Coordinates of C-alpha atoms in Angstrom, one line a residue:
M1 CA 40.9 29.7 0.9
S2 CA 41.4 29.0 4.6
E3 CA 40.6 25.6 6.1
T4 CA 37.9 25.5 8.7
T5 CA 38.5 23.6 11.9
A6 CA 36.2 22.4 14.6
P7 CA 35.9 24.5 17.8
K8 CA 38.3 23.6 20.5
A9 CA 35.6 22.3 22.8
V10 CA 34.2 20.0 20.1
D11 CA 37.6 18.9 18.8
G12 CA 39.0 18.3 22.3
T13 CA 35.9 16.2 23.3
L14 CA 36.1 14.1 20.2
N15 CA 39.8 13.4 20.6
F16 CA 39.2 12.5 24.3
L17 CA 36.6 9.9 23.3
D18 CA 38.6 8.6 20.4
D19 CA 41.7 8.1 22.5
R20 CA 39.7 6.0 25.0
L21 CA 37.0 4.3 22.9
G22 CA 38.5 4.2 19.4
S23 CA 35.3 5.7 18.1
T24 CA 36.8 7.1 14.9
G25 CA 37.8 3.6 13.6
F26 CA 34.3 2.3 14.4
F27 CA 32.6 5.0 12.5
K28 CA 34.9 4.8 9.6
R29 CA 34.1 1.1 9.3
N30 CA 30.4 1.4 9.6
V31 CA 29.4 4.8 8.3
K32 CA 29.3 3.4 4.7
K33 CA 27.5 0.2 5.7
V34 CA 25.0 -0.7 3.0
F35 CA 21.3 -1.2 3.7
P36 CA 19.1 -2.7 1.0
D37 CA 16.1 -0.6 0.0
H38 CA 12.6 -2.0 0.0
W39 CA 9.3 -0.7 1.4
S40 CA 8.7 -3.8 3.5
F41 CA 11.9 -3.2 5.6
M42 CA 10.2 -0.2 7.0
L43 CA 7.8 -2.4 9.1
G44 CA 10.6 -3.3 11.5
E45 CA 11.5 0.4 11.8
I46 CA 7.9 1.3 12.6
A47 CA 8.0 -1.2 15.5
L48 CA 11.2 0.3 16.8
Y49 CA 10.0 3.8 16.6
S50 CA 6.6 2.9 18.2
F51 CA 8.6 1.4 21.1
V52 CA 10.5 4.6 21.5
I53 CA 7.3 6.6 21.6
L54 CA 5.9 4.2 24.2
L55 CA 8.9 4.7 26.4
L56 CA 8.6 8.5 26.2
T57 CA 4.9 8.8 26.7
G58 CA 5.0 6.1 29.4
T59 CA 7.5 8.1 31.4
F60 CA 5.2 11.1 31.3
L61 CA 2.2 9.1 32.5
T62 CA 4.3 7.5 35.3
L63 CA 4.8 10.9 36.9
W64 CA 1.1 11.2 37.8
F65 CA -0.3 7.7 38.0
K66 CA -0.8 6.2 41.5
P67 CA -0.7 2.4 41.4
S68 CA -2.9 1.9 44.5
M69 CA -6.1 0.1 45.2
T70 CA -6.9 2.3 48.2
E71 CA -10.5 3.4 48.0
V72 CA -11.1 7.1 47.6
I73 CA -14.1 9.3 46.9
Y74 CA -13.7 11.1 43.6
E75 CA -14.0 14.9 43.6
G76 CA -12.4 16.1 40.4
S77 CA -13.1 17.9 37.1
Y78 CA -15.3 15.1 35.7
T79 CA -18.4 16.0 37.6
K80 CA -20.4 12.9 36.5
L81 CA -18.3 10.7 38.7
N82 CA -18.1 13.1 41.7
G83 CA -19.0 11.3 44.9
V84 CA -18.4 7.9 43.4
P85 CA -16.1 5.5 45.4
M86 CA -13.2 4.2 43.3
S87 CA -9.6 3.0 43.6
E88 CA -6.8 5.6 43.7
A89 CA -5.5 4.1 40.5
Y90 CA -8.7 5.0 38.6
A91 CA -8.9 8.4 40.3
S92 CA -5.3 9.2 39.3
T93 CA -6.1 8.2 35.7
L94 CA -9.1 10.5 35.6
H95 CA -6.8 13.2 37.0
I96 CA -4.3 12.7 34.2
T97 CA -7.1 12.8 31.7
F98 CA -8.9 15.9 32.8
D99 CA -6.6 17.9 35.1
V100 CA -3.0 17.4 33.8
R101 CA -2.2 19.6 30.8
G102 CA -1.7 17.3 27.8
G103 CA -2.6 14.3 29.9
L104 CA -5.4 13.0 27.7
L105 CA -3.3 13.5 24.6
M106 CA -0.4 11.5 26.1
R107 CA -2.7 8.7 27.2
Q108 CA -4.1 8.4 23.8
I109 CA -0.7 8.6 22.0
H110 CA 0.5 5.9 24.4
H111 CA -2.4 3.6 23.6
W112 CA -2.2 4.2 19.8
A113 CA 1.6 3.6 19.9
A114 CA 1.0 0.3 21.7
L115 CA -1.4 -0.8 19.0
L116 CA 0.9 0.3 16.3
F117 CA 3.8 -1.5 18.0
M118 CA 2.0 -4.8 18.0
A119 CA 0.6 -4.4 14.5
S120 CA 4.0 -3.5 13.0
I121 CA 5.7 -6.5 14.8
M122 CA 3.0 -8.8 13.5
A123 CA 3.4 -7.4 9.9
H124 CA 7.2 -7.5 10.2
M125 CA 7.2 -11.1 11.3
L126 CA 4.8 -12.1 8.5
R127 CA 7.2 -10.4 6.0
V128 CA 10.1 -12.3 7.5
F129 CA 8.2 -15.6 7.3
F130 CA 6.8 -15.3 3.8
T131 CA 10.2 -14.2 2.4
G132 CA 12.2 -16.9 4.2
A133 CA 14.3 -14.2 6.0
Y134 CA 14.4 -16.4 9.1
R135 CA 16.6 -19.0 7.5
K136 CA 20.3 -19.7 8.4
P137 CA 22.0 -17.7 9.9
R138 CA 19.1 -15.6 11.2
E139 CA 17.2 -18.2 13.3
I140 CA 18.2 -16.5 16.6
N141 CA 16.8 -13.2 15.5
W142 CA 13.6 -14.9 14.5
L143 CA 13.3 -16.4 18.0
I144 CA 14.0 -13.0 19.5
G145 CA 11.1 -11.5 17.4
I146 CA 8.7 -14.2 18.7
G147 CA 9.8 -13.4 22.2
M148 CA 9.2 -9.7 21.7
F149 CA 5.8 -10.3 20.4
T150 CA 4.9 -12.5 23.3
L151 CA 6.2 -10.0 25.8
G152 CA 4.3 -7.2 23.9
M153 CA 1.0 -9.1 24.5
L154 CA 1.7 -9.3 28.2
E155 CA 2.8 -5.7 28.4
G156 CA -0.4 -4.6 26.7
L157 CA -2.5 -6.7 29.0
F158 CA -0.9 -5.4 32.1
G159 CA -1.0 -1.8 30.9
Y160 CA -4.6 -2.1 29.8
S161 CA -5.5 -3.3 33.4
L162 CA -3.8 -0.5 35.3
P163 CA -6.6 2.2 35.3
D164 CA -8.9 -0.2 37.2
D165 CA -12.0 0.8 35.1
L166 CA -14.9 -1.5 34.4
L167 CA -13.4 -2.8 31.1
S168 CA -9.9 -3.4 32.4
G169 CA -11.3 -5.1 35.6
T170 CA -13.3 -7.4 33.3
G171 CA -10.1 -8.4 31.6
L172 CA -8.4 -9.0 35.0
R173 CA -11.4 -11.3 35.9
I174 CA -10.7 -13.3 32.8
T175 CA -7.0 -13.4 33.6
Q176 CA -7.8 -14.8 37.0
G177 CA -10.0 -17.5 35.5
V178 CA -7.2 -18.5 33.1
A179 CA -4.6 -18.7 35.9
E180 CA -6.9 -20.8 38.0
S181 CA -7.6 -23.3 35.2
I182 CA -4.0 -24.4 35.1
P183 CA -3.9 -27.8 36.9
V184 CA -1.9 -28.2 40.1
V185 CA -0.1 -24.8 40.0
G186 CA -3.0 -22.6 38.9
T187 CA -4.2 -21.5 42.3
Y188 CA -0.6 -20.8 43.4
I189 CA 0.0 -18.6 40.3
Y190 CA -3.3 -16.8 40.9
M191 CA -2.6 -16.1 44.6
F192 CA 1.0 -15.1 43.9
L193 CA -0.2 -12.6 41.2
F194 CA -3.3 -11.2 42.9
G195 CA -2.3 -11.4 46.5
G196 CA -5.7 -12.7 47.6
E197 CA -9.2 -13.5 46.3
F198 CA -10.3 -11.4 43.4
P199 CA -12.3 -9.2 43.6
E200 CA -14.0 -9.8 47.0
G201 CA -10.9 -10.3 49.1
N202 CA -7.8 -8.3 49.8
T203 CA -6.5 -7.7 46.3
G204 CA -4.6 -4.4 47.0
D205 CA -1.4 -5.9 45.6
I206 CA -2.6 -6.6 42.0
I207 CA -2.3 -3.0 40.6
P208 CA 1.1 -2.3 42.2
R209 CA 2.5 -5.6 40.9
L210 CA 1.1 -5.0 37.4
F211 CA 2.6 -1.5 37.5
T212 CA 6.1 -2.8 38.4
L213 CA 5.9 -5.4 35.6
H214 CA 4.5 -2.9 33.1
V215 CA 6.9 0.0 33.7
L216 CA 10.1 -1.8 34.7
L217 CA 10.5 -5.5 34.1
I218 CA 8.9 -6.2 30.8
P219 CA 10.1 -2.9 29.1
G220 CA 13.6 -3.7 30.3
I221 CA 13.5 -7.2 28.8
I222 CA 12.0 -5.9 25.5
L223 CA 14.7 -3.1 25.4
G224 CA 17.4 -5.8 25.8
L225 CA 15.9 -8.0 23.1
V226 CA 15.7 -5.0 20.7
T227 CA 19.3 -4.2 21.4
A228 CA 20.3 -7.8 20.8
H229 CA 18.2 -7.9 17.6
M230 CA 19.8 -4.8 16.2
M231 CA 23.4 -6.0 17.1
I232 CA 22.8 -9.4 15.4
M233 CA 21.3 -7.7 12.3
W234 CA 24.2 -5.3 12.1
H235 CA 26.7 -8.1 12.3
Q236 CA 24.9 -10.5 9.9
K237 CA 23.9 -7.7 7.5
H238 CA 20.3 -7.1 6.4
T239 CA 18.6 -9.5 4.1
A240 CA 17.8 -8.2 0.6
M241 CA 15.0 -8.6 -1.9
P242 CA 16.0 -10.1 -5.3
V243 CA 17.0 -7.3 -7.7
K244 CA 19.3 -7.2 -10.8
E245 CA 22.5 -6.4 -8.9
Q246 CA 21.8 -8.4 -5.8
T247 CA 23.5 -11.8 -5.1
E248 CA 24.2 -13.9 -2.1
D249 CA 27.7 -12.5 -2.0
K250 CA 27.1 -8.8 -2.5
V251 CA 24.9 -6.3 -0.8
Y252 CA 23.3 -3.8 -3.1
G253 CA 21.7 -0.7 -1.5
Y254 CA 22.2 2.7 0.1
P255 CA 25.0 3.6 2.6
F256 CA 24.1 4.1 6.3
Y257 CA 25.3 7.7 6.1
P258 CA 23.9 10.0 4.8
V259 CA 21.1 8.3 2.9
F260 CA 19.8 5.7 5.4
M261 CA 20.2 8.1 8.4
A262 CA 18.1 10.7 6.6
K263 CA 15.4 8.3 5.6
T264 CA 15.2 6.6 9.0
G265 CA 15.0 9.9 10.7
A266 CA 12.1 10.9 8.5
Y267 CA 10.4 7.5 9.2
F268 CA 10.6 8.3 12.9
M269 CA 8.9 11.7 12.5
F270 CA 6.2 10.1 10.3
T271 CA 5.5 7.4 12.9
F272 CA 5.4 10.0 15.7
G273 CA 3.1 12.2 13.6
V274 CA 0.7 9.4 12.9
C275 CA 0.5 8.5 16.6
A276 CA 0.0 12.2 17.5
L277 CA -2.7 12.7 14.9
L278 CA -4.5 9.6 16.1
G279 CA -4.2 10.6 19.7
A280 CA -5.6 14.1 19.0
F281 CA -8.5 13.2 16.7
A282 CA -9.4 9.5 17.3
Q283 CA -10.7 8.7 20.7
I284 CA -9.6 5.4 22.3
N285 CA -10.3 3.7 25.6
P286 CA -12.5 6.4 27.2
I287 CA -12.3 5.1 30.7
W288 CA -14.5 7.9 32.1
L289 CA -17.5 6.4 30.3
F290 CA -16.9 3.0 31.8
G291 CA -16.7 3.9 35.4
P292 CA -14.8 2.1 38.2
Y293 CA -14.7 -1.7 38.2
D294 CA -17.7 -3.4 39.6
P295 CA -17.8 -7.3 39.6
G296 CA -21.5 -7.2 39.1
A297 CA -21.5 -5.1 35.9
I298 CA -20.1 -5.3 32.4
S299 CA -20.2 -2.9 29.5
S300 CA -22.1 -4.0 26.3
G301 CA -20.0 -5.0 23.3
S302 CA -16.8 -4.9 25.3
Q303 CA -13.7 -6.0 23.3
P304 CA -10.0 -6.3 24.1
D305 CA -7.3 -4.8 22.0
F306 CA -6.9 -6.5 18.6
Y307 CA -3.8 -8.6 19.5
M308 CA -5.7 -10.2 22.4
G309 CA -8.7 -11.0 20.2
I310 CA -7.5 -14.5 19.5
L311 CA -7.8 -15.4 23.1
E312 CA -11.2 -13.8 23.4
G313 CA -12.5 -15.6 20.4
S314 CA -11.2 -19.0 21.5
L315 CA -12.9 -18.6 24.9
R316 CA -16.2 -17.7 23.3
I317 CA -16.5 -20.6 20.9
M318 CA -15.0 -23.3 23.2
P319 CA -17.6 -25.9 24.3
N320 CA -18.3 -26.2 28.0
W321 CA -15.9 -29.1 28.7
E322 CA -14.9 -30.1 32.2
T323 CA -13.4 -33.2 33.8
T324 CA -13.7 -34.1 37.4
A325 CA -11.6 -36.8 39.0
F326 CA -10.4 -37.5 42.5
G327 CA -12.2 -34.3 43.8
H328 CA -10.4 -32.0 41.3
T329 CA -12.0 -30.3 38.3
V330 CA -10.1 -29.4 35.1
S331 CA -11.8 -26.7 33.2
W332 CA -10.9 -27.5 29.6
N333 CA -13.3 -24.8 28.4
V334 CA -10.8 -22.2 29.8
L335 CA -7.5 -24.1 29.7
I336 CA -7.5 -25.0 26.1
P337 CA -8.5 -21.5 24.7
A338 CA -5.9 -19.9 27.0
L339 CA -2.9 -22.1 26.0
G340 CA -4.0 -23.9 22.8
P341 CA -4.2 -21.3 20.0
L342 CA -1.2 -19.2 21.0
G343 CA 0.8 -22.4 21.8
I344 CA 0.1 -23.8 18.3
I345 CA 1.1 -20.5 16.6
F346 CA 4.1 -19.5 18.7
T347 CA 5.5 -23.0 19.1
G348 CA 5.1 -23.8 15.4
A349 CA 6.7 -20.4 14.4
A350 CA 9.6 -21.0 16.8
L351 CA 10.3 -24.5 15.5
F352 CA 9.6 -23.9 11.8
P353 CA 13.1 -22.7 10.7
F354 CA 14.6 -25.9 12.2
I355 CA 11.8 -28.2 10.8
E356 CA 12.2 -26.7 7.4
Q357 CA 16.0 -27.1 7.5
W358 CA 15.6 -30.8 8.6
V359 CA 12.9 -31.5 5.9
T360 CA 14.8 -29.8 3.0
G361 CA 18.3 -30.6 4.1
D362 CA 19.2 -27.0 3.2
K363 CA 22.0 -25.9 5.5
R364 CA 23.3 -23.1 3.4
Q365 CA 23.4 -19.5 4.4
H366 CA 20.8 -17.3 2.8
H367 CA 21.1 -13.5 2.4
V368 CA 18.6 -13.0 -0.4
N369 CA 14.9 -13.3 0.4
V370 CA 12.6 -15.6 -1.5
R371 CA 9.5 -14.5 -3.3
P372 CA 6.5 -16.1 -1.5
R373 CA 5.3 -17.7 -4.7
N374 CA 8.5 -19.6 -5.0
A375 CA 7.9 -21.4 -1.7
P376 CA 4.3 -22.6 -2.0
V377 CA 4.3 -25.0 1.0
R378 CA 5.8 -22.3 3.3
T379 CA 3.4 -19.7 2.0
G380 CA 0.4 -22.0 2.3
I381 CA 1.3 -22.8 5.9
G382 CA 1.7 -19.2 6.7
M383 CA -1.7 -18.3 5.2
A384 CA -3.2 -21.2 7.2
A385 CA -1.9 -19.7 10.4
V386 CA -3.2 -16.3 9.3
A387 CA -6.6 -17.7 8.7
F388 CA -6.6 -19.5 12.0
Y389 CA -5.6 -16.4 13.9
G390 CA -8.0 -14.2 11.9
L391 CA -11.0 -16.4 12.4
L392 CA -10.4 -16.6 16.2
W393 CA -10.0 -12.8 16.2
L394 CA -13.4 -12.5 14.5
A395 CA -15.0 -15.0 16.8
G396 CA -14.1 -12.6 19.7
A397 CA -16.8 -10.3 18.4
N398 CA -19.4 -13.0 17.8
D399 CA -22.0 -11.0 19.8
V400 CA -21.3 -7.8 17.9
I401 CA -21.5 -9.7 14.5
A402 CA -24.8 -11.4 15.6
E403 CA -26.3 -8.0 16.6
R404 CA -25.1 -6.1 13.6
F405 CA -26.1 -8.6 11.0
H406 CA -29.3 -9.8 12.8
V407 CA -28.3 -13.5 13.0
S408 CA -28.5 -15.9 15.8
L409 CA -25.6 -15.8 18.4
F410 CA -25.7 -19.6 18.5
A411 CA -25.4 -19.9 14.7
T412 CA -22.5 -17.5 14.7
T413 CA -20.7 -19.5 17.5
W414 CA -21.2 -22.8 15.6
F415 CA -20.0 -21.2 12.4
F416 CA -16.7 -20.2 14.0
R417 CA -16.3 -23.6 15.6
F418 CA -16.3 -25.2 12.2
A419 CA -14.5 -22.4 10.5
V420 CA -11.4 -22.4 12.7
I421 CA -10.9 -26.1 11.8
L422 CA -11.7 -26.0 8.1
G423 CA -10.5 -22.5 7.3
P424 CA -6.8 -23.1 7.7
F425 CA -6.9 -26.2 5.4
I426 CA -8.9 -24.2 2.7
A427 CA -6.4 -21.3 3.0
Y428 CA -3.4 -23.7 2.6
A429 CA -4.9 -25.4 -0.5
V430 CA -5.9 -22.2 -2.2
T431 CA -2.7 -20.4 -1.4
K432 CA -0.5 -23.2 -2.7
R433 CA -2.4 -23.4 -6.0
M434 CA -2.1 -19.7 -6.4
C435 CA 1.7 -19.8 -5.8
L436 CA 2.1 -22.7 -8.4
G437 CA 0.0 -20.7 -10.9
L438 CA 2.3 -17.7 -10.4
Q439 CA 5.4 -19.9 -10.8
R440 CA 4.0 -21.2 -14.1
K441 CA 3.4 -17.6 -15.2
D442 CA 7.1 -16.8 -14.4
A443 CA 8.3 -19.9 -16.3
D444 CA 6.2 -18.8 -19.3
T445 CA 7.6 -15.3 -19.1
I446 CA 11.2 -16.6 -19.2
G447 CA 10.4 -19.3 -21.8
H448 CA 8.2 -17.4 -24.2
G449 CA 8.7 -13.7 -23.3
V450 CA 6.1 -11.1 -22.7
E451 CA 3.3 -10.0 -24.9
S452 CA 4.3 -7.0 -27.0
G453 CA 0.9 -6.0 -28.5
I454 CA 2.4 -6.3 -32.0
I455 CA 0.3 -8.6 -34.3
L456 CA 2.2 -10.3 -37.2
M457 CA 0.7 -12.0 -40.2
A458 CA 2.5 -15.0 -41.6
P459 CA 2.8 -15.7 -45.4
D460 CA 0.0 -18.3 -45.1
G461 CA -2.4 -15.7 -43.6
K462 CA -2.2 -16.7 -39.9
F463 CA -2.0 -14.0 -37.3
S464 CA 0.1 -14.2 -34.2
E465 CA 1.4 -11.8 -31.5
R466 CA 5.1 -11.2 -31.2
H467 CA 6.6 -11.9 -27.8
E468 CA 9.6 -10.0 -26.6
P469 CA 12.2 -11.0 -23.9
A470 CA 11.4 -9.8 -20.4
R471 CA 13.2 -6.8 -19.1
A472 CA 16.5 -7.4 -17.4
E473 CA 15.2 -6.3 -14.0
E474 CA 12.2 -8.7 -14.3
R475 CA 14.4 -11.6 -15.5
A476 CA 16.7 -11.1 -12.5
V477 CA 13.7 -11.2 -10.1
I478 CA 12.2 -14.3 -11.7
L479 CA 15.6 -16.1 -12.0
S480 CA 16.3 -15.6 -8.3
K481 CA 14.1 -18.6 -7.7
E482 CA 16.0 -21.4 -5.8
N483 CA 14.7 -24.5 -7.5
S484 CA 14.0 -27.3 -5.0
R485 CA 16.7 -29.9 -4.9
P486 CA 15.6 -33.5 -5.5
E487 CA 15.1 -35.8 -2.6
T488 CA 18.1 -37.8 -1.4
P489 CA 17.9 -41.3 -3.0
A490 CA 16.6 -43.9 -0.6
V491 CA 19.4 -46.3 -1.6
D492 CA 22.8 -45.9 -3.3
A493 CA 24.2 -47.8 -6.2
N494 CA 25.0 -50.8 -4.1
G495 CA 21.5 -50.9 -2.6
V496 CA 22.5 -49.6 0.8
P497 CA 19.9 -47.3 2.3
A498 CA 21.0 -43.8 3.0
P499 CA 21.5 -43.1 6.8
S500 CA 19.0 -40.2 6.7
T501 CA 16.2 -42.5 5.4
K502 CA 16.5 -45.2 8.1
G503 CA 13.9 -45.6 10.8
P504 CA 10.5 -43.9 11.3
L505 CA 12.0 -40.4 11.3
G506 CA 13.8 -41.1 8.1
H507 CA 10.6 -42.2 6.4
V508 CA 8.7 -39.2 7.7
R509 CA 11.5 -36.9 6.5
S510 CA 11.5 -38.4 3.0
R511 CA 7.7 -38.0 2.7
L512 CA 7.8 -34.5 3.9
N513 CA 10.6 -33.7 1.5
R514 CA 8.6 -35.1 -1.3
A515 CA 5.6 -33.1 -0.3
W516 CA 7.8 -29.9 -0.1
T517 CA 9.3 -30.3 -3.6
F518 CA 6.7 -32.3 -5.5
D519 CA 4.9 -29.5 -7.3
D520 CA 7.9 -27.2 -7.8
I521 CA 8.0 -25.5 -11.2
P522 CA 11.7 -25.4 -12.4
V523 CA 11.9 -22.0 -14.0
E524 CA 15.5 -22.2 -15.1
E525 CA 15.2 -25.6 -16.9
H526 CA 12.1 -24.3 -18.7
A527 CA 14.1 -21.3 -19.9
E528 CA 17.0 -23.3 -21.1
V529 CA 14.9 -25.6 -23.2
E530 CA 12.4 -23.1 -24.7
H531 CA 14.1 -19.7 -24.7
G532 CA 17.8 -20.4 -24.2
E533 CA 18.8 -17.8 -26.9
H534 CA 18.3 -15.0 -24.5
G535 CA 21.8 -14.3 -23.4
G536 CA 23.1 -14.1 -19.9
H537 CA 20.6 -16.7 -18.4
E538 CA 23.2 -19.2 -17.3
V539 CA 25.4 -16.6 -15.7
E540 CA 22.5 -15.0 -13.8
S541 CA 21.1 -18.2 -12.5
G542 CA 24.5 -19.3 -11.3
T543 CA 24.9 -16.0 -9.4
Q544 CA 21.8 -16.8 -7.5
S545 CA 22.7 -20.4 -6.6
G546 CA 23.3 -19.4 -3.0
T547 CA 26.3 -21.6 -2.4
E548 CA 27.6 -21.1 1.1
S549 CA 30.9 -19.2 1.5
G550 CA 32.9 -18.6 4.6
S551 CA 34.1 -15.2 3.3
E552 CA 32.4 -11.9 4.2
R553 CA 30.0 -10.5 1.6
E554 CA 31.2 -7.6 -0.4
E555 CA 29.3 -4.4 0.2
L556 CA 28.5 -2.1 -2.7
S557 CA 26.5 1.2 -2.7
R558 CA 24.5 2.5 -5.6

C-alpha cells in the first residue's frame, strides 16, 4: 500500500511557516488540550459567536449607512415617508431597509445578535459567579468580563442611536440629561459629545461621533479584551464542574481536536442559525413606523433594549430630588439613577473576589467549580443582585404594567420604590435558607443513603424502608464540597491577639468570617460519623481538598 503525501504546494507552505514560526511544535502541544464538558460552558461560546456575527453584519451595514445629520427630503421606496424632511442617517437606514438586497435581514440579524451577545454575557457571568469560577487565579478574567459587559452596554446604546429615528432620538435626549446632571464636568462632557445644544442647536457632530465610537473604537477594545480573555483561559485551563474523575490537579474532559473543534463549530452554526431565524421571522426595531426624530413627540410605550432597562427603571421610580446651592443645581433625580444602580452592581462584582478572599482567608488556587448550594452566602448575595436588577428592569415598564393590568401608575411606581429596597433582602434570606436545606439533603444522602423503595419487616413487626448507598457519581459530586474552615482564633495559647484580628478592620473581618461560615453543613464529618462504612470516602474527600500546588495540572482525556 503506497503512502500518500500532501501536495507540494501545501507541504511547501506548511514547511515555510513551520521553519519561521515553529507552528508544528505549538499544535503538537495544544491539539490534545483537554476541555471539560458541561452545558453551562456553552454560554461563553454563544457570547463569542454572537460577537463574530455582529462584526460580520456590522461590516455589511457600514457599506451603505451615512453617518450624517444633514437634512434631506426623503424620496424612496417607503412611500408613507415621501416628502418628509429627515437626517441623512435616517434616510440611509431606510434605504438599507427597503432598497438594499438583504438589508432588512442584515439589520435584524445585527440587532438580534446584539441582544444575544448581551444576554449570553450576562448568563455567563452569573454562571461564573454562582460557581465561584472567578476565584484565584481567575480574578483578571472576571474583571475583563465585567469590562466587556460595560462596553457592550455603551456599544448597544450608541448603535441604537445611529438611525436617528424617533425612538433612538428619545434615548439620546435621556443621554444628554444624564451627562448634564454630573456636577462640575457634566456640561463639558455634554458639549464635547454632542458638539452643541441638543436638539435645537448645531448637533451635526453627534451621529458621526457615535458612528466612530460604534464601528471602530469600542469594537476594537472589545476584540482586544476577548483575545486577552481567551489567552488567559487557555493558559490557566478551563474550570471544571465536579465529577467523579475531576480533581484540583487533573483535568477531565474531551481533547481540543477533534471533539471540541467539531462541537464548537456546530455551536457557531447553531448560534448563527438562531440569529438568522429571528432576523427573518421576528420583527425588531421597525424604525419606519417611528419616523424621524422630533423633540416634541414620543412614541407610546417606548422601551429600550433589555440591558438598558435597569437605567430606565431607576429613572422612572426616582423621586424628584434636587439641591440648589451657590447658584448651582444638582439633579439627584437623574444623577443617582444614572450612576447608582450600575455603580453598585459593577463595583460590587469587581471587588467581590478580593473581598471574599479577604473575609475567608482562602488564598488557594481553585480549578474545580463550587455548587451554588455549597456557598449559601455567595449565592444569596448573587440572587439579591439579580432581584435588584430584575426589579429595576421591570420598573422601566411601569406605564405598560399599569395599562395592561389596569392599576394606577402611581401605585405601580410606589410599589417598585419599596420593592427595589426590600426585594434583595428577601431574595438573600430565601436563597440562603434553600441552599442550607439542600446541603442538609446532601449530608443525609451521604449519611443515610438514598431511598430504595424496598420495604422490610423486622421480627417485631415494624416496617422500614431500606436505604442504599448513593451512586459513585452522585457521591463524588456531593463530596466535592469544600467545608468552610473555622475562623482564625482571636488569641493564641499565650493570650496574644492574632495580627489579623487587631483594629477595626480585624473585628469587621472576624464578624464577616463568622457570618460566612456560621451555618455551613459539614457533609464529610456527617458521613464519617453516620455512614463511614461506605468505602472510599476518606480518599475521595482528600482528593477534593484543593491544596495549592505549584506544579502544572495533569491533563487526561476520556
